[in-house]
């Protein structure tokens, strides 16, 4: 899954996502994928087995990012 976030603090967002999902029993890993434009950062979620990551859990991991700045890329 790819996540598109509007932010100026890439490392803070990446760190928050790693802390939120790294201890998952499904082996979720978060990688910095791309920077398609200034202020927009894309992250890839990779799992070792099938799992479901909810938008609510992403919002909980990133309380300092406004909801309209979080997008799931299909």
Short mmCIF file of N, CA and C in Angstrom, two decimals:
data_model
loop_
_atom_site.label_atom_id
_atom_site.label_comp_id
_atom_site.label_asym_id
_atom_site.label_seq_id
_atom_site.Cartn_x
_atom_site.Cartn_y
_atom_site.Cartn_z
N UNK A 1 0.85 -1.16 0.00
CA UNK A 1 0.00 0.00 0.00
C UNK A 1 0.89 1.23 0.00
N UNK A 2 0.48 2.25 -0.68
CA UNK A 2 1.23 3.50 -0.71
C UNK A 2 0.39 4.60 -0.07
N UNK A 3 1.05 5.38 0.76
CA UNK A 3 0.42 6.47 1.49
C UNK A 3 1.05 7.77 1.06
N UNK A 4 0.23 8.75 0.73
CA UNK A 4 0.67 10.05 0.27
C UNK A 4 0.32 11.06 1.36
N UNK A 5 1.33 11.78 1.88
CA UNK A 5 1.11 12.71 2.99
C UNK A 5 1.70 14.07 2.64
N UNK A 6 0.93 15.12 2.90
CA UNK A 6 1.42 16.47 2.72
C UNK A 6 2.05 16.91 4.03
N UNK A 7 3.37 17.14 4.00
CA UNK A 7 4.10 17.54 5.20
C UNK A 7 5.44 18.16 4.81
N UNK A 8 5.97 18.97 5.71
CA UNK A 8 7.32 19.50 5.54
C UNK A 8 8.33 18.76 6.40
N UNK A 9 7.83 17.88 7.28
CA UNK A 9 8.70 17.15 8.20
C UNK A 9 8.65 15.66 7.91
N UNK A 10 9.34 15.26 6.88
CA UNK A 10 9.34 13.88 6.41
C UNK A 10 9.79 12.90 7.49
N UNK A 11 10.87 13.23 8.18
CA UNK A 11 11.45 12.30 9.14
C UNK A 11 10.56 12.10 10.36
N UNK A 12 9.85 13.13 10.79
CA UNK A 12 8.93 13.00 11.92
C UNK A 12 7.77 12.07 11.55
N UNK A 13 7.22 12.23 10.35
CA UNK A 13 6.12 11.39 9.89
C UNK A 13 6.59 9.95 9.74
N UNK A 14 7.75 9.75 9.13
CA UNK A 14 8.28 8.40 8.94
C UNK A 14 8.52 7.73 10.29
N UNK A 15 9.09 8.45 11.23
CA UNK A 15 9.34 7.91 12.56
C UNK A 15 8.04 7.53 13.27
N UNK A 16 7.01 8.37 13.15
CA UNK A 16 5.72 8.08 13.79
C UNK A 16 5.07 6.84 13.18
N UNK A 17 5.17 6.68 11.87
CA UNK A 17 4.61 5.50 11.21
C UNK A 17 5.36 4.23 11.60
N UNK A 18 6.67 4.31 11.70
CA UNK A 18 7.47 3.15 12.11
C UNK A 18 7.11 2.75 13.54
N UNK A 19 7.00 3.73 14.44
CA UNK A 19 6.66 3.43 15.83
C UNK A 19 5.27 2.81 15.95
N UNK A 20 4.35 3.26 15.11
CA UNK A 20 2.97 2.77 15.20
C UNK A 20 2.80 1.36 14.63
N UNK A 21 3.55 1.04 13.57
CA UNK A 21 3.30 -0.22 12.86
C UNK A 21 4.43 -1.24 12.93
N UNK A 22 5.58 -0.86 13.39
CA UNK A 22 6.73 -1.76 13.38
C UNK A 22 6.56 -2.96 14.31
N UNK A 23 5.82 -2.82 15.39
CA UNK A 23 5.64 -3.92 16.35
C UNK A 23 4.46 -4.81 16.00
N UNK A 24 3.95 -4.67 14.81
CA UNK A 24 2.81 -5.48 14.36
C UNK A 24 3.21 -6.95 14.25
N UNK A 25 2.26 -7.82 14.56
CA UNK A 25 2.51 -9.27 14.43
C UNK A 25 2.55 -9.70 12.96
N UNK A 26 2.12 -8.82 12.05
CA UNK A 26 2.09 -9.13 10.62
C UNK A 26 3.38 -8.74 9.90
N UNK A 27 4.33 -8.18 10.62
CA UNK A 27 5.59 -7.79 10.00
C UNK A 27 5.48 -6.58 9.09
N UNK A 28 4.71 -5.58 9.51
CA UNK A 28 4.53 -4.37 8.71
C UNK A 28 5.81 -3.53 8.78
N UNK A 29 6.29 -3.13 7.61
CA UNK A 29 7.44 -2.24 7.52
C UNK A 29 7.04 -1.01 6.71
N UNK A 30 7.58 0.14 7.07
CA UNK A 30 7.25 1.40 6.40
C UNK A 30 8.52 1.96 5.77
N UNK A 31 8.45 2.26 4.48
CA UNK A 31 9.59 2.79 3.74
C UNK A 31 9.24 4.12 3.09
N UNK A 32 10.20 5.01 3.04
CA UNK A 32 10.06 6.25 2.28
C UNK A 32 10.13 5.87 0.81
N UNK A 33 9.08 6.19 0.05
CA UNK A 33 8.99 5.71 -1.33
C UNK A 33 9.35 6.78 -2.35
N UNK A 34 8.83 7.99 -2.18
CA UNK A 34 8.94 8.96 -3.25
C UNK A 34 8.61 10.35 -2.71
N UNK A 35 9.07 11.35 -3.43
CA UNK A 35 8.69 12.74 -3.15
C UNK A 35 8.19 13.34 -4.47
N UNK A 36 6.90 13.16 -4.78
CA UNK A 36 6.41 13.59 -6.09
C UNK A 36 6.37 15.10 -6.29
N UNK A 37 6.33 15.87 -5.21
CA UNK A 37 6.31 17.34 -5.31
C UNK A 37 6.77 17.92 -3.98
N UNK A 38 7.04 19.20 -3.98
CA UNK A 38 7.49 19.85 -2.75
C UNK A 38 6.39 19.77 -1.70
N UNK A 39 6.73 19.26 -0.52
CA UNK A 39 5.77 19.15 0.56
C UNK A 39 4.93 17.89 0.54
N UNK A 40 5.11 17.03 -0.46
CA UNK A 40 4.34 15.78 -0.55
C UNK A 40 5.33 14.62 -0.47
N UNK A 41 5.04 13.68 0.41
CA UNK A 41 5.91 12.53 0.61
C UNK A 41 5.07 11.25 0.50
N UNK A 42 5.62 10.23 -0.14
CA UNK A 42 4.93 8.95 -0.26
C UNK A 42 5.67 7.89 0.54
N UNK A 43 4.89 7.07 1.23
CA UNK A 43 5.44 5.99 2.03
C UNK A 43 4.83 4.68 1.55
N UNK A 44 5.64 3.63 1.53
CA UNK A 44 5.17 2.28 1.19
C UNK A 44 5.05 1.46 2.46
N UNK A 45 3.93 0.75 2.58
CA UNK A 45 3.72 -0.21 3.67
C UNK A 45 3.92 -1.59 3.06
N UNK A 46 4.81 -2.37 3.63
CA UNK A 46 5.10 -3.72 3.14
C UNK A 46 4.87 -4.69 4.30
N UNK A 47 4.15 -5.78 4.03
CA UNK A 47 3.84 -6.77 5.07
C UNK A 47 4.37 -8.14 4.66
N UNK A 48 4.79 -8.90 5.65
CA UNK A 48 5.29 -10.24 5.35
C UNK A 48 4.15 -11.23 5.17
N UNK A 49 2.95 -10.87 5.61
CA UNK A 49 1.75 -11.69 5.40
C UNK A 49 0.56 -10.76 5.22
N UNK A 50 -0.52 -11.22 4.60
CA UNK A 50 -1.68 -10.35 4.37
C UNK A 50 -2.23 -9.79 5.68
N UNK A 51 -2.56 -8.50 5.65
CA UNK A 51 -3.17 -7.86 6.82
C UNK A 51 -3.97 -6.66 6.37
N UNK A 52 -4.69 -6.07 7.29
CA UNK A 52 -5.52 -4.91 7.02
C UNK A 52 -5.02 -3.74 7.86
N UNK A 53 -4.70 -2.65 7.21
CA UNK A 53 -4.29 -1.43 7.91
C UNK A 53 -5.41 -0.42 7.69
N UNK A 54 -6.03 0.02 8.77
CA UNK A 54 -7.17 0.92 8.65
C UNK A 54 -6.71 2.37 8.57
N UNK A 55 -7.52 3.18 7.94
CA UNK A 55 -7.25 4.61 7.87
C UNK A 55 -7.27 5.22 9.27
N UNK A 56 -8.10 4.68 10.14
CA UNK A 56 -8.16 5.17 11.52
C UNK A 56 -6.85 4.93 12.25
N UNK A 57 -6.21 3.79 12.02
CA UNK A 57 -4.92 3.53 12.68
C UNK A 57 -3.83 4.45 12.14
N UNK A 58 -3.92 4.80 10.87
CA UNK A 58 -2.96 5.76 10.31
C UNK A 58 -3.19 7.13 10.92
N UNK A 59 -4.44 7.53 11.07
CA UNK A 59 -4.76 8.83 11.69
C UNK A 59 -4.30 8.87 13.14
N UNK A 60 -4.43 7.76 13.86
CA UNK A 60 -3.96 7.69 15.24
C UNK A 60 -2.44 7.82 15.31
N UNK A 61 -1.75 7.28 14.33
CA UNK A 61 -0.29 7.35 14.30
C UNK A 61 0.20 8.76 13.96
N UNK A 62 -0.63 9.52 13.26
CA UNK A 62 -0.25 10.86 12.81
C UNK A 62 -1.23 11.93 13.29
N UNK A 63 -1.36 12.14 14.60
CA UNK A 63 -2.33 13.12 15.09
C UNK A 63 -1.97 14.56 14.73
N UNK A 64 -0.73 14.81 14.37
CA UNK A 64 -0.26 16.16 14.04
C UNK A 64 -0.46 16.51 12.56
N UNK A 65 -0.98 15.56 11.77
CA UNK A 65 -1.28 15.79 10.35
C UNK A 65 -2.79 15.89 10.19
N UNK A 66 -3.24 16.92 9.50
CA UNK A 66 -4.68 17.08 9.24
C UNK A 66 -5.19 15.94 8.35
N UNK A 67 -6.44 15.55 8.57
CA UNK A 67 -7.02 14.42 7.82
C UNK A 67 -6.96 14.62 6.30
N UNK A 68 -7.17 15.84 5.84
CA UNK A 68 -7.18 16.08 4.41
C UNK A 68 -5.79 16.02 3.78
N UNK A 69 -4.75 15.92 4.60
CA UNK A 69 -3.38 15.79 4.11
C UNK A 69 -2.88 14.34 4.08
N UNK A 70 -3.77 13.41 4.38
CA UNK A 70 -3.44 11.98 4.33
C UNK A 70 -4.24 11.34 3.21
N UNK A 71 -3.54 10.73 2.27
CA UNK A 71 -4.22 10.10 1.12
C UNK A 71 -3.65 8.73 0.87
N UNK A 72 -4.52 7.80 0.55
CA UNK A 72 -4.08 6.46 0.17
C UNK A 72 -4.04 6.41 -1.35
N UNK A 73 -2.89 6.01 -1.89
CA UNK A 73 -2.70 5.97 -3.34
C UNK A 73 -3.04 4.56 -3.82
N UNK A 74 -3.90 4.48 -4.80
CA UNK A 74 -4.33 3.18 -5.33
C UNK A 74 -3.62 2.91 -6.63
#
